[in-house]
C-alpha cells in the first residue's frame, strides 16, 4: 500500500513556493491530502527525480567495486530516480540475458530505476555488432547502446550501429577516443603533462571522433549521443553539428565542470579519469555550452573502484571517479551559483532531457498532478564537506573529498515512495510496478 | 628539505647548498680514506623498480662513504614481481626502519606518491621516475658545469651559480627525465637553455618552459654554446615514427666529428660536451666527441658520487640550513 506525503512549501524548479501531494505513486490534488505525512520543505527546491545516462554499477563481475544495490543506493542519495548502467560489466552487457539480469537486480534492490545500457559490439571488442534488437526487445527495454570505455572506432561499424538502432528509436552513445592518438595516454596533453612526464591524451583525439560521428549521424539520419565531452574543441563541433540539424546530444560530467589537469601535479590517482581532466579554458567552455544548450545533459560517469586500484602508481591506477552523490552539488556550485543557469534549467539537464534521450517517459516529468511522482528535494542553502567514507557507494575514489560543496539532497521519491528522507536512505520500494 | 623529488620545486638556496656540500664531499673522495662517519647507524634502501646499475652503484658508493648501512632492493625476483604493491613494499621498508629510500621507478610520480602517501616516514630520493625527473643527475650535471664555469671565469665555484652560462640540450627531450630536471635546475641557477630536437621529440607543452627551442643543432652552435649536453636516443623510440632513420637522426641531431670541429672554428674553446650515459656512440655522439678533451662524461660519473653524498647527508642529518656547519666540519668536531 502506497503512503501519502504532503510536501509543504517547496519551491518548484526554484519558482514559487507551493505544496505538493504525493499519493498512490503520483502527484495528486491537494484536496486529497487527508491522512498524509507532512514534510516541511520550506527553503527546499523541488526537482523532477534526477536521471543519469552514464553510471557504472560494476555488477555482474566486479561486485567488490560496486553492486547494483550499493550503486542504486548511492544514486538515491544523490537524488536520482533512474540511472543507466553502462555495459562494461563482466560479462559485458551485450546480450538480452545480461541486460535482463542487471534490470532485474535493479528492480530487486528498489532504490532507483536501473536501465541497462547495451553494448554496441560483442564484448566491447569493436569487431561485430552485438544483438542490439534482442536487447531492445528484452524486458530491460534497452534504448541506449554504448561501448563506453572503448570507442567504436571502425567507421563502418559505427555507421551500421547508428542505422540499426533506428529500428527501435535507440541511440548510440559514443566514447570518443581515437585509439592510436591515445596509446599509453595518462592525462591531458599540454603544459602539465609536459612537466610531469606523463604521456598526453590530446584533445584532438576526442574531437576527431566526434567530428566523424556527427557527419555519420547526419548521413544516416540517426540519433547520436556523445559521452562525457571534455574539450572546448568538441563543444565547437557539436555546436556546428546542431546548427546543421544533426540529431546529436551530448553530456558533460560534474568533474569536467569543476576540475582541471593542474590537480594531476599531485600524482594522486583519484584525479585519473577518462577522458582526462582538461585545462581551465576547457572547463569554462563546457560550462558555457551546458548553459546555452550545446551540451544537453549532465552524466555522472560514476566509476567506483576498490582502494587497491587507486592506491598505487599513477601509471598503474584505474581510471574513474565516483560521482552520483556529489553530482547535484557540483552542478549547483559550477552552474547555479555562478549565475549561468537557474533551477528550471537544472531540471532540464539533470532530469528531463536525459529521460527523453534514454526513452523513459515516466521519468523527468513536470511535477504536475497525475504525473508519476519522481521527485528530488534539495536544500540549496546547505553546505557539506565531501567525505567518501560516509557515502553509500562502495567506491571511495571521489575527487571532491574534503571539498565543501553547496546543496544537499533532503529527499528522493521514486514512484511516489521516499527512498531518501532527511538526507538518509529510507526503506526501498519495488520499482517493478513500472 | 625533507625529500629530494624533483628540481622543479627545488629552491635556489637548497640547490646551492647541495652543490656546496658536494664540493666538500668531492674533497673527501680524493683522500686516501674516502669515508666519513656522518651517517653511521642509518639505513639507506636502494629501491630499484628499473634496472640501472650505474645510478644504483653511485648511490651505494655515496651511502657507504658516509658509513650508512645500504640495502639494495631490486624488484626482479622480489615480492614486487609477484604482484606486491608499492604501498606494501613501502610499509615493509617502514617496518624495517629505513631512514632513506632511493627509488628508481618506471612510472612518473612514483617517488612523489611514496613521499606523500603516509605509507613511510623515510626521506625519499628520486633516482629517476618514468619520463618525469632525475634530480641528482641534474645536480651532478650542474656541479660539473659550475666547476667548469667558475674556472673559465676565474672564480671559486663554492657559492657561485651558473649565471651567463649558455647550455644546449639536444636529443629525445620528450622522454628524458634528465632533460626535464636540467631545464628547471639550470633556470634556477641562472643559465640560459636551448633545447634542440626534432619536433616529434619535444613535448607539446614545451612552449611554456623557460627555454629556447630549436630544431637545428648547427644554428644553435652558431649562436654560441658553453655546454653541449647530448641525450641518449632510446632504442625503442627508433621504430616508433619519431624520426625516419638512425642515419637521418645522426646527421641532423647527432654531435659528430664535424660539429666537434665546428666548435673550434667558431672559437668556442671552453665549450664542454656532456652526456648522462650510457652513450650510443655513432648515433647521438661520435667517439671522437665522447673521448675528446671537451668531454666531461667521466667527470659527471665521478661528481655523481659527491652530489649523492651531499643529498643523503643533508636529508638524513636534518641539516637544511648551512648554519649547522658543513659535513666535514661536523666530522672534524666529532673526532
XYZ file of C-alpha atoms in Angstrom:
769
model
C 0.000 0.000 0.000
C 1.392 3.375 -1.003
C 1.671 6.172 1.535
C 0.665 9.775 1.131
C 3.085 12.634 1.590
C 2.206 16.301 1.766
C 5.274 18.311 0.904
C 4.795 21.788 2.331
C 6.233 24.953 0.863
C 8.713 23.585 -1.660
C 9.960 25.852 -4.404
C 9.089 24.008 -7.614
C 12.026 24.277 -10.029
C 13.231 27.229 -7.973
C 10.000 29.120 -8.591
C 7.152 29.966 -6.273
C 6.566 28.038 -3.055
C 3.762 25.542 -3.172
C 2.532 22.355 -1.580
C 2.793 19.031 -3.369
C 0.786 15.946 -2.579
C 2.191 12.548 -3.441
C -0.367 9.760 -3.290
C -0.517 6.327 -4.872
C 2.717 6.926 -6.720
C 1.592 10.100 -8.414
C 1.289 13.798 -7.792
C -2.309 14.315 -6.595
C -4.706 17.198 -5.938
C -4.121 18.844 -2.552
C -7.725 18.267 -1.514
C -6.895 14.544 -1.208
C -4.290 15.208 1.484
C -6.222 13.784 4.422
C -4.008 11.421 6.383
C -0.859 12.421 4.548
C 2.527 12.528 6.260
C 3.711 16.126 6.198
C 7.200 17.065 5.084
C 8.375 20.589 5.831
C 10.013 21.737 2.600
C 10.426 25.432 3.346
C 13.535 26.624 1.556
C 13.851 23.428 -0.473
C 13.829 23.255 -4.249
C 11.669 20.551 -5.831
C 13.056 18.948 -8.956
C 11.862 16.007 -11.009
C 13.863 12.934 -9.966
C 17.326 13.024 -11.459
C 18.177 10.721 -14.371
C 21.758 9.658 -15.119
C 22.620 8.470 -18.600
C 26.057 7.286 -17.538
C 26.650 5.144 -14.446
C 28.962 2.210 -13.844
C 27.401 -0.259 -11.422
C 30.091 -2.969 -11.925
C 27.670 -5.872 -11.430
C 27.899 -8.526 -12.721
C 31.569 -9.318 -12.287
C 33.134 -6.635 -10.131
C 30.937 -6.730 -7.081
C 33.984 -5.797 -4.986
C 33.881 -2.371 -6.639
C 30.123 -1.813 -6.615
C 26.887 -3.740 -6.824
C 23.590 -2.762 -8.326
C 22.353 -2.464 -4.746
C 25.090 -0.152 -3.441
C 25.238 1.842 -6.652
C 21.498 2.417 -6.695
C 21.579 3.414 -3.026
C 24.231 5.965 -3.926
C 22.016 7.121 -6.777
C 19.058 7.615 -4.452
C 21.202 9.617 -2.026
C 22.295 11.766 -4.927
C 18.677 12.495 -5.836
C 18.462 10.100 -8.789
C 15.364 8.111 -9.621
C 16.861 6.458 -12.694
C 20.350 5.514 -13.792
C 21.621 3.941 -16.975
C 24.097 1.208 -16.094
C 26.992 1.048 -18.540
C 27.675 -2.162 -20.367
C 31.305 -2.781 -19.363
C 30.496 -5.320 -16.688
C 31.916 -8.852 -16.638
C 30.368 -10.435 -18.607
C 29.715 -7.481 -20.832
C 26.064 -6.461 -21.150
C 25.907 -7.459 -24.801
C 23.064 -9.977 -24.694
C 19.444 -9.940 -23.683
C 20.335 -12.246 -20.790
C 22.828 -9.911 -19.171
C 20.760 -6.753 -19.589
C 17.747 -8.529 -18.108
C 19.888 -9.631 -15.185
C 21.002 -6.053 -14.491
C 17.473 -4.754 -14.892
C 16.115 -7.384 -12.520
C 18.830 -6.650 -9.929
C 17.749 -3.015 -10.058
C 14.122 -3.957 -9.507
C 15.020 -6.216 -6.597
C 17.126 -3.525 -4.978
C 14.356 -0.986 -5.373
C 16.310 2.181 -4.663
C 16.216 3.613 -8.150
C 15.224 2.562 -11.606
C 18.174 0.825 -13.255
C 18.151 0.853 -17.031
C 20.923 -1.188 -18.614
C 22.933 0.260 -21.477
C 23.604 -2.373 -24.100
C 27.000 -2.845 -25.661
C 27.283 -1.792 -29.296
C 29.726 -4.549 -30.142
C 30.207 -8.058 -28.822
C 32.448 -7.960 -25.765
C 33.130 -4.248 -26.432
C 35.702 -5.583 -28.870
C 34.725 -3.312 -31.733
C 34.578 -6.216 -34.165
C 30.902 -7.023 -34.776
C 27.558 -5.689 -33.645
C 26.003 -7.147 -30.521
C 22.368 -8.288 -30.737
C 21.003 -4.793 -30.332
C 17.487 -5.811 -31.281
C 17.342 -8.619 -28.753
C 18.391 -6.208 -26.009
C 15.829 -3.671 -27.203
C 13.088 -6.310 -27.196
C 14.081 -7.772 -23.824
C 12.336 -7.000 -20.566
C 15.082 -4.452 -19.941
C 13.862 -2.468 -22.987
C 17.308 -1.134 -23.791
C 17.363 2.064 -25.815
C 20.864 3.370 -25.153
C 23.798 1.474 -26.617
C 27.423 2.191 -25.859
C 30.851 0.589 -25.746
C 31.779 3.243 -23.178
C 35.391 2.977 -22.187
C 36.048 1.731 -25.681
C 35.463 3.939 -28.684
C 33.582 2.374 -31.585
C 36.487 3.234 -33.798
C 35.637 1.395 -37.030
C 33.681 3.937 -39.092
C 31.732 1.266 -40.929
C 30.691 -0.441 -37.714
C 29.702 2.915 -36.239
C 27.609 3.700 -39.283
C 25.880 0.334 -39.095
C 25.135 0.761 -35.391
C 23.667 4.210 -35.952
C 21.488 2.880 -38.757
C 20.419 -0.284 -36.943
C 19.151 1.364 -33.743
C 16.703 3.414 -35.789
C 14.513 0.295 -35.878
C 13.606 0.835 -32.223
C 14.442 4.528 -31.864
C 17.615 3.778 -29.970
C 20.638 5.969 -29.557
C 24.332 5.177 -29.844
C 26.346 6.806 -27.062
C 29.909 7.196 -28.209
C 33.012 7.296 -26.037
C 35.030 9.499 -28.384
C 38.653 8.448 -28.222
C 40.824 7.918 -31.261
C 42.780 4.871 -30.112
C 46.089 5.427 -31.894
C 46.361 9.029 -30.735
C 45.825 7.947 -27.133
C 48.000 4.848 -26.880
C 49.613 4.891 -23.452
C 47.972 8.207 -22.601
C 47.869 9.102 -18.936
C 46.446 12.618 -18.729
C 45.513 15.662 -20.785
C 48.264 16.595 -23.213
C 49.515 20.086 -22.522
C 51.710 22.138 -20.262
C 51.137 19.969 -17.200
C 51.783 16.647 -18.940
C 54.985 18.090 -20.382
C 56.277 18.922 -16.927
C 55.097 15.740 -15.238
C 56.432 13.404 -17.877
C 53.076 11.688 -18.269
C 52.058 10.719 -21.764
C 49.434 13.095 -23.086
C 45.840 12.405 -24.183
C 45.384 15.094 -26.834
C 42.115 16.962 -27.211
C 42.153 16.222 -30.914
C 41.767 12.504 -30.178
C 38.275 13.263 -28.857
C 37.425 15.936 -31.370
C 38.379 13.877 -34.429
C 35.972 11.083 -33.485
C 33.144 13.492 -32.676
C 33.627 15.259 -35.995
C 33.462 11.952 -37.835
C 30.461 10.684 -35.910
C 28.281 13.762 -36.279
C 28.831 13.519 -40.033
C 27.913 9.836 -39.951
C 24.816 10.567 -37.861
C 23.764 13.225 -40.323
C 24.411 10.928 -43.266
C 22.176 8.170 -41.906
C 19.792 10.493 -40.001
C 20.227 8.740 -36.671
C 20.419 9.686 -33.024
C 23.949 10.043 -31.677
C 24.866 10.848 -28.096
C 28.371 11.973 -27.174
C 29.503 10.764 -23.772
C 31.467 12.963 -21.374
C 32.553 15.812 -23.646
C 35.760 17.279 -22.255
C 37.254 19.841 -24.632
C 36.404 23.267 -25.980
C 37.024 21.961 -29.492
C 34.435 19.207 -29.027
C 31.906 21.832 -27.978
C 32.532 23.764 -31.184
C 31.999 20.688 -33.325
C 28.751 19.782 -31.543
C 27.516 23.371 -31.861
C 28.257 23.254 -35.582
C 26.525 19.898 -35.946
C 23.386 21.038 -34.137
C 23.224 24.097 -36.341
C 23.208 21.728 -39.312
C 20.304 19.766 -37.823
C 22.242 16.677 -36.809
C 20.411 14.593 -34.202
C 23.237 14.792 -31.736
C 23.069 15.182 -27.984
C 25.963 15.499 -25.599
C 26.760 15.127 -21.939
C 29.323 16.561 -19.579
C 30.389 15.148 -16.231
C 30.358 17.124 -12.992
C 34.103 16.632 -12.607
C 34.811 18.129 -16.025
C 32.767 21.167 -14.975
C 34.969 21.817 -11.961
C 38.388 20.172 -12.004
C 41.429 20.845 -14.188
C 44.596 18.980 -15.072
C 46.529 21.170 -12.636
C 45.358 18.711 -9.950
C 47.403 15.958 -11.572
C 50.545 17.678 -10.303
C 49.846 15.802 -7.065
C 50.128 12.481 -8.917
C 47.134 11.435 -6.812
C 45.342 8.731 -8.845
C 41.985 9.921 -7.550
C 42.264 12.509 -10.340
C 42.912 9.922 -13.050
C 39.907 9.639 -15.328
C 38.997 9.063 -18.949
C 38.602 11.439 -20.667
C 41.195 13.225 -18.582
C 40.748 16.431 -16.642
C 41.452 19.261 -19.074
C 42.511 22.904 -18.897
C 40.611 25.744 -17.235
C 39.758 27.077 -20.721
C 38.074 23.777 -21.478
C 36.171 23.907 -18.182
C 34.861 27.379 -18.992
C 33.827 26.285 -22.483
C 31.974 23.257 -21.097
C 30.072 25.394 -18.600
C 29.097 27.863 -21.298
C 27.999 25.046 -23.587
C 25.858 23.474 -20.882
C 24.275 26.846 -20.219
C 23.486 27.578 -23.862
C 22.185 24.076 -24.615
C 25.027 22.909 -26.846
C 25.653 20.271 -24.208
C 22.304 18.753 -23.293
C 22.794 16.857 -20.065
C 24.983 16.140 -17.086
C 26.068 12.499 -16.861
C 27.991 11.391 -13.812
C 30.260 8.706 -15.301
C 30.155 7.319 -11.760
C 33.069 4.863 -11.773
C 33.724 3.239 -8.401
C 36.956 1.318 -7.813
C 38.295 -0.708 -4.885
C 41.031 1.078 -2.922
C 43.870 -1.033 -4.296
C 43.054 0.166 -7.805
C 43.833 3.728 -6.733
C 46.479 3.294 -4.007
C 49.277 2.718 -6.458
C 51.463 4.427 -9.007
C 49.631 6.830 -11.320
C 50.500 4.817 -14.412
C 49.014 1.649 -12.931
C 45.945 3.225 -11.343
C 42.469 2.605 -12.720
C 40.699 5.479 -14.425
C 37.478 6.818 -12.986
C 35.791 8.713 -10.188
C 32.637 8.295 -8.179
C 30.005 10.940 -8.796
C 26.408 10.001 -8.017
C 26.310 11.536 -4.549
C 28.062 14.775 -5.477
C 26.637 15.491 -8.946
C 23.839 17.864 -7.996
C 26.056 19.806 -5.596
C 28.723 20.259 -8.249
C 26.106 21.435 -10.730
C 24.821 23.945 -8.189
C 28.361 25.091 -7.433
C 29.538 25.432 -11.028
C 26.366 26.404 -12.859
C 23.787 27.879 -10.483
C 25.988 29.810 -8.069
C 27.946 31.228 -10.991
C 24.687 32.592 -12.395
C 24.937 30.576 -15.599
C 21.616 28.772 -15.156
C 18.613 28.626 -12.838
C 16.893 25.641 -11.258
C 14.487 25.255 -14.166
C 17.438 24.570 -16.394
C 18.973 22.289 -13.754
C 15.825 20.169 -14.007
C 16.248 20.075 -17.752
C 19.894 18.990 -17.828
C 19.748 16.521 -14.954
C 16.311 15.000 -15.423
C 14.029 15.950 -18.295
C 16.457 15.762 -21.202
C 18.277 12.615 -20.056
C 14.901 10.937 -19.592
C 13.991 11.892 -23.156
C 17.310 10.700 -24.603
C 17.023 7.432 -22.664
C 13.349 6.980 -23.605
C 11.989 6.896 -20.056
C 8.727 8.833 -20.386
C 7.778 8.177 -16.737
C 10.937 9.965 -15.597
C 11.804 13.658 -15.901
C 8.192 14.811 -15.685
C 6.828 18.202 -14.771
C 5.626 17.554 -11.160
C 2.101 18.160 -12.466
C -0.917 16.416 -10.998
C -1.279 12.958 -12.469
C 2.421 12.538 -13.294
C 4.362 9.663 -11.745
C 5.921 11.080 -8.594
C 9.647 11.110 -9.358
C 10.868 13.908 -7.118
C 14.028 15.274 -5.582
C 14.042 17.872 -2.799
C 17.283 19.754 -2.445
C 18.341 22.305 0.153
C 20.353 24.853 -1.846
C 21.459 26.708 1.282
C 23.141 23.686 2.832
C 26.930 23.312 2.803
C 28.649 19.995 3.339
C 32.157 18.629 3.220
C 32.584 15.607 0.997
C 33.642 12.545 2.980
C 33.890 9.434 0.805
C 33.783 7.220 3.883
C 30.219 8.328 4.512
C 28.972 7.595 1.018
C 26.642 4.783 0.049
C 28.751 3.783 -2.922
C 31.464 1.218 -2.301
C 33.931 3.414 -4.158
C 35.988 5.806 -2.067
C 37.538 7.417 -5.137
C 35.829 10.793 -5.041
C 37.878 13.650 -6.494
C 35.889 16.041 -4.313
C 36.964 14.509 -0.988
C 37.477 17.245 1.580
C 35.847 19.890 -0.604
C 32.964 21.937 0.775
C 30.044 21.872 -1.650
C 26.666 23.568 -1.639
C 23.306 21.850 -1.839
C 22.106 18.762 -0.022
C 19.587 16.200 -1.235
C 16.979 16.058 1.519
C 14.508 13.663 -0.073
C 14.146 11.492 -3.160
C 10.820 9.997 -4.224
C 10.776 7.066 -6.611
C 7.307 6.317 -7.972
C 5.833 8.148 -5.009
C 7.886 6.331 -2.397
C 10.614 8.159 -0.468
C 13.918 6.353 -0.983
C 15.650 9.170 0.866
C 14.208 11.184 3.751
C 16.061 13.819 5.788
C 19.117 13.060 3.700
C 19.224 9.410 4.753
C 18.231 6.248 2.916
C 14.668 5.156 3.571
C 13.101 1.756 3.049
C 13.137 0.883 -0.635
C 10.205 0.010 -2.774
C 9.678 -2.336 -5.686
C 10.129 -0.494 -8.946
C 8.908 -3.472 -10.875
C 5.423 -1.956 -10.948
C 6.537 0.409 -13.693
C 64.104 19.844 2.632
C 62.665 16.512 3.686
C 62.765 14.689 0.354
C 64.545 15.204 -2.954
C 61.860 14.513 -5.535
C 62.426 16.993 -8.327
C 64.361 20.064 -9.314
C 61.152 21.781 -10.381
C 60.407 22.796 -6.810
C 63.999 22.959 -5.568
C 64.779 26.379 -4.124
C 67.933 28.148 -5.277
C 69.333 28.181 -1.759
C 68.785 24.432 -1.357
C 70.327 23.717 -4.751
C 73.408 25.779 -3.908
C 73.668 24.132 -0.517
C 73.696 20.693 -2.131
C 76.314 21.799 -4.647
C 78.482 23.424 -1.966
C 78.225 20.376 0.269
C 79.104 18.233 -2.728
C 82.352 20.226 -3.061
C 83.293 19.098 0.419
C 82.261 15.546 -0.353
C 84.343 15.604 -3.510
C 87.331 16.572 -1.402
C 86.667 13.574 0.829
C 86.633 11.247 -2.152
C 90.106 12.442 -3.056
C 91.513 11.420 0.327
C 93.257 8.161 0.940
C 90.437 7.097 3.283
C 87.321 8.085 1.360
C 84.901 7.776 4.219
C 83.018 9.881 6.785
C 81.134 8.540 9.816
C 78.319 11.046 9.264
C 75.506 8.523 8.675
C 76.745 5.721 10.897
C 73.801 3.654 12.107
C 71.461 4.978 9.423
C 69.902 2.704 6.802
C 69.583 3.631 3.157
C 67.492 1.422 0.875
C 68.096 1.457 -2.857
C 64.656 0.528 -4.173
C 65.068 -0.056 -7.883
C 61.996 -0.982 -9.902
C 64.023 -0.450 -13.066
C 67.479 -1.730 -13.855
C 70.127 0.931 -13.551
C 73.484 -0.355 -12.484
C 75.244 2.994 -12.861
C 72.862 5.023 -10.735
C 72.484 2.311 -8.121
C 76.220 1.875 -7.733
C 76.662 5.621 -7.476
C 74.087 5.877 -4.676
C 75.537 2.812 -2.988
C 79.034 4.271 -3.053
C 77.715 7.586 -1.751
C 75.879 5.995 1.172
C 78.807 3.751 2.082
C 81.253 6.652 2.038
C 79.019 8.247 4.647
C 79.088 4.986 6.683
C 75.376 4.251 6.213
C 74.117 0.693 6.002
C 72.889 0.012 2.491
C 70.193 -2.403 1.406
C 69.808 -2.955 -2.307
C 66.275 -3.954 -3.210
C 65.973 -4.861 -6.855
C 62.493 -5.673 -7.943
C 63.292 -8.537 -10.281
C 62.788 -11.745 -8.374
C 61.311 -9.900 -5.398
C 57.818 -9.965 -3.976
C 57.021 -6.963 -6.153
C 57.363 -9.064 -9.271
C 54.861 -11.401 -7.642
C 52.291 -8.631 -7.515
C 53.082 -6.789 -4.283
C 52.033 -3.165 -4.469
C 54.163 -0.084 -3.946
C 52.179 0.526 -0.764
C 53.006 -2.908 0.655
C 56.655 -2.542 -0.303
C 56.822 0.871 1.349
C 55.247 -0.405 4.517
C 57.704 -3.307 4.607
C 60.596 -0.864 4.387
C 58.979 1.250 7.086
C 58.754 -1.786 9.340
C 62.473 -2.322 8.740
C 63.178 1.247 9.880
C 64.667 2.558 6.658
C 65.905 6.122 7.088
C 66.102 6.921 3.390
C 64.684 5.300 0.300
C 66.378 5.906 -3.012
C 63.763 4.987 -5.569
C 64.062 4.381 -9.297
C 60.729 3.658 -10.933
C 59.363 3.385 -14.446
C 56.225 5.307 -13.524
C 56.365 9.091 -13.424
C 55.361 10.354 -9.989
C 56.027 7.150 -8.045
C 58.611 8.801 -5.705
C 56.206 11.663 -5.037
C 53.449 9.208 -4.209
C 55.794 7.341 -1.885
C 56.770 10.568 -0.136
C 53.243 11.953 0.157
C 51.263 8.808 0.835
C 51.915 8.462 4.547
C 52.995 4.877 3.914
C 56.540 5.567 5.071
C 58.424 8.150 7.153
C 61.803 7.804 5.468
C 63.352 10.516 3.345
C 62.692 9.772 -0.315
C 65.219 10.476 -3.044
C 64.080 10.238 -6.623
C 66.669 8.303 -8.603
C 64.662 8.661 -11.814
C 60.923 8.259 -12.346
C 59.493 7.439 -15.731
C 59.837 10.381 -18.072
C 59.462 12.875 -15.232
C 62.652 13.787 -13.360
C 66.107 12.639 -12.309
C 67.135 15.356 -9.879
C 70.505 14.004 -8.737
C 71.569 13.646 -12.377
C 70.745 17.320 -12.942
C 72.585 18.272 -9.772
C 75.686 16.379 -10.821
C 75.454 17.965 -14.256
C 75.151 21.393 -12.651
C 78.054 20.581 -10.340
C 80.183 19.651 -13.343
C 79.160 22.793 -15.221
C 79.687 25.014 -12.199
C 83.232 23.827 -11.654
C 83.986 24.400 -15.322
C 82.233 27.780 -15.462
C 83.955 29.015 -12.297
C 87.306 28.017 -13.760
C 86.567 29.841 -17.014
C 85.638 32.968 -15.068
C 88.442 32.614 -12.547
C 86.075 32.291 -9.614
C 85.713 29.962 -6.652
C 82.947 27.539 -7.508
C 81.644 27.368 -3.919
C 78.703 29.719 -3.585
C 78.612 30.572 -7.264
C 75.823 29.881 -9.700
C 75.572 29.470 -13.468
C 74.591 32.995 -14.440
C 75.551 33.671 -18.038
C 76.200 30.040 -18.950
C 74.685 29.027 -22.296
C 73.553 25.405 -22.323
C 72.182 23.428 -25.271
C 70.401 20.125 -24.568
C 69.941 18.006 -27.670
C 68.020 14.830 -28.380
C 64.979 12.996 -27.066
C 63.618 15.673 -24.728
C 60.110 14.183 -24.830
C 61.085 11.021 -22.976
C 64.010 12.417 -20.995
C 63.780 12.843 -17.243
C 67.353 14.153 -17.380
C 66.314 16.984 -19.683
C 63.366 17.973 -17.500
C 65.410 18.071 -14.313
C 68.160 20.007 -16.043
C 65.796 22.596 -17.510
C 64.382 23.565 -14.107
C 67.678 23.475 -12.224
C 69.655 25.372 -14.856
C 66.978 28.040 -14.921
C 67.095 28.290 -11.126
C 70.870 28.665 -11.238
C 70.767 31.396 -13.882
C 71.861 29.581 -17.031
C 70.096 30.007 -20.370
C 68.934 26.800 -22.007
C 68.187 25.862 -25.604
C 66.510 22.559 -26.370
C 67.419 21.091 -29.726
C 65.407 18.189 -31.077
C 63.177 17.010 -33.873
C 59.653 18.364 -33.253
C 58.412 14.821 -32.617
C 60.702 14.504 -29.609
C 59.647 17.725 -27.904
C 56.636 17.787 -25.560
C 53.618 19.739 -26.772
C 53.738 21.989 -23.715
C 57.388 22.933 -24.131
C 56.414 26.435 -25.216
C 55.648 27.257 -21.587
C 59.105 26.186 -20.389
C 61.810 28.753 -19.617
C 63.888 27.698 -22.612
C 64.528 28.477 -26.248
C 63.613 25.727 -28.692
C 65.457 24.892 -31.884
C 65.190 22.169 -34.491
C 68.640 23.000 -35.878
C 71.752 21.929 -33.987
C 74.192 23.779 -36.235
C 72.275 27.042 -35.914
C 72.292 26.613 -32.146
C 76.041 26.063 -32.076
C 76.469 29.179 -34.226
C 74.774 31.304 -31.583
C 77.389 30.223 -29.028
C 77.211 27.374 -26.545
C 79.224 26.852 -23.352
C 77.891 23.399 -22.508
C 76.549 20.964 -25.091
C 74.529 18.199 -23.450
C 73.628 15.235 -25.615
C 70.729 12.976 -24.628
C 70.598 9.276 -25.249
C 68.360 8.093 -28.067
C 66.426 5.223 -26.585
C 66.394 2.213 -28.829
C 62.700 1.585 -28.511
C 61.981 5.018 -29.997
C 63.689 4.311 -33.281
C 60.868 2.308 -34.814
C 58.051 4.397 -33.383
C 57.946 7.027 -36.114
C 59.641 9.699 -34.029
C 62.237 10.033 -36.766
C 62.711 8.290 -40.098
C 66.029 6.519 -39.540
C 69.115 6.393 -37.336
C 71.111 7.801 -40.217
C 68.884 10.858 -40.571
C 68.764 11.420 -36.825
C 72.521 11.235 -36.514
C 73.040 13.586 -39.437
C 70.707 16.279 -38.146
C 70.883 15.975 -34.365
C 73.979 13.932 -33.547
C 77.132 15.553 -32.145
C 79.523 14.195 -34.733
C 83.106 14.898 -35.693
C 82.129 17.793 -37.937
C 80.274 19.528 -35.125
C 83.169 18.902 -32.764
C 85.405 20.671 -35.264
C 82.794 23.383 -35.674
C 83.301 24.386 -32.025
C 86.948 25.071 -32.864
C 86.103 27.052 -35.967
C 83.600 29.102 -34.010
C 86.282 29.897 -31.437
C 84.363 28.187 -28.640
C 87.498 26.901 -26.955
C 85.937 26.432 -23.494
C 82.770 24.624 -24.584
C 82.275 21.271 -22.893
C 80.413 18.259 -24.249
C 78.266 16.363 -21.777
C 76.319 13.113 -21.813
C 74.467 11.414 -18.944
C 75.354 7.966 -20.291
C 75.102 5.306 -21.366
C 76.083 6.641 -24.794
C 75.113 5.392 -28.224
C 78.421 6.109 -29.919
C 77.916 6.931 -33.553
C 74.294 7.871 -33.072
C 73.819 10.891 -30.800
C 77.535 11.353 -30.201
C 80.632 10.348 -32.121
C 83.501 8.551 -30.443
C 85.831 11.443 -31.187
C 83.495 13.821 -29.344
C 82.896 11.427 -26.448
C 86.621 10.911 -25.966
C 87.732 14.465 -26.652
C 89.251 16.830 -24.129
C 85.954 18.679 -24.140
C 84.048 15.635 -22.919
C 83.011 15.633 -19.265
C 81.386 12.221 -19.331
C 83.681 10.656 -16.723
C 83.723 13.819 -14.596
C 79.944 13.561 -14.461
C 80.148 9.987 -13.178
C 82.778 10.962 -10.596
C 80.843 14.014 -9.468
C 77.689 11.948 -9.156
C 79.004 10.215 -6.055
C 79.845 13.517 -4.364
C 76.471 15.036 -5.203
C 74.603 11.977 -3.923
C 76.691 12.002 -0.741
C 75.652 15.609 -0.272
C 71.981 14.843 -0.849
C 71.967 11.885 1.544
C 73.903 13.818 4.153
C 71.635 16.854 4.027
C 68.429 14.831 4.098
C 69.457 12.409 6.810
C 71.322 14.779 9.065
C 68.263 17.023 9.158
C 70.586 19.837 8.150
C 68.603 22.035 5.828
C 70.496 25.179 6.782
C 74.148 25.929 6.278
C 74.136 27.447 9.776
C 74.594 23.926 11.102
C 78.062 23.771 9.669
C 79.470 21.668 6.921
C 79.617 17.914 6.780
C 83.348 17.756 7.107
C 83.364 20.316 9.917
C 80.926 18.150 11.824
C 83.140 15.210 11.142
C 86.212 17.066 12.368
C 84.385 18.124 15.543
C 83.239 14.610 16.245
C 86.742 13.214 16.152
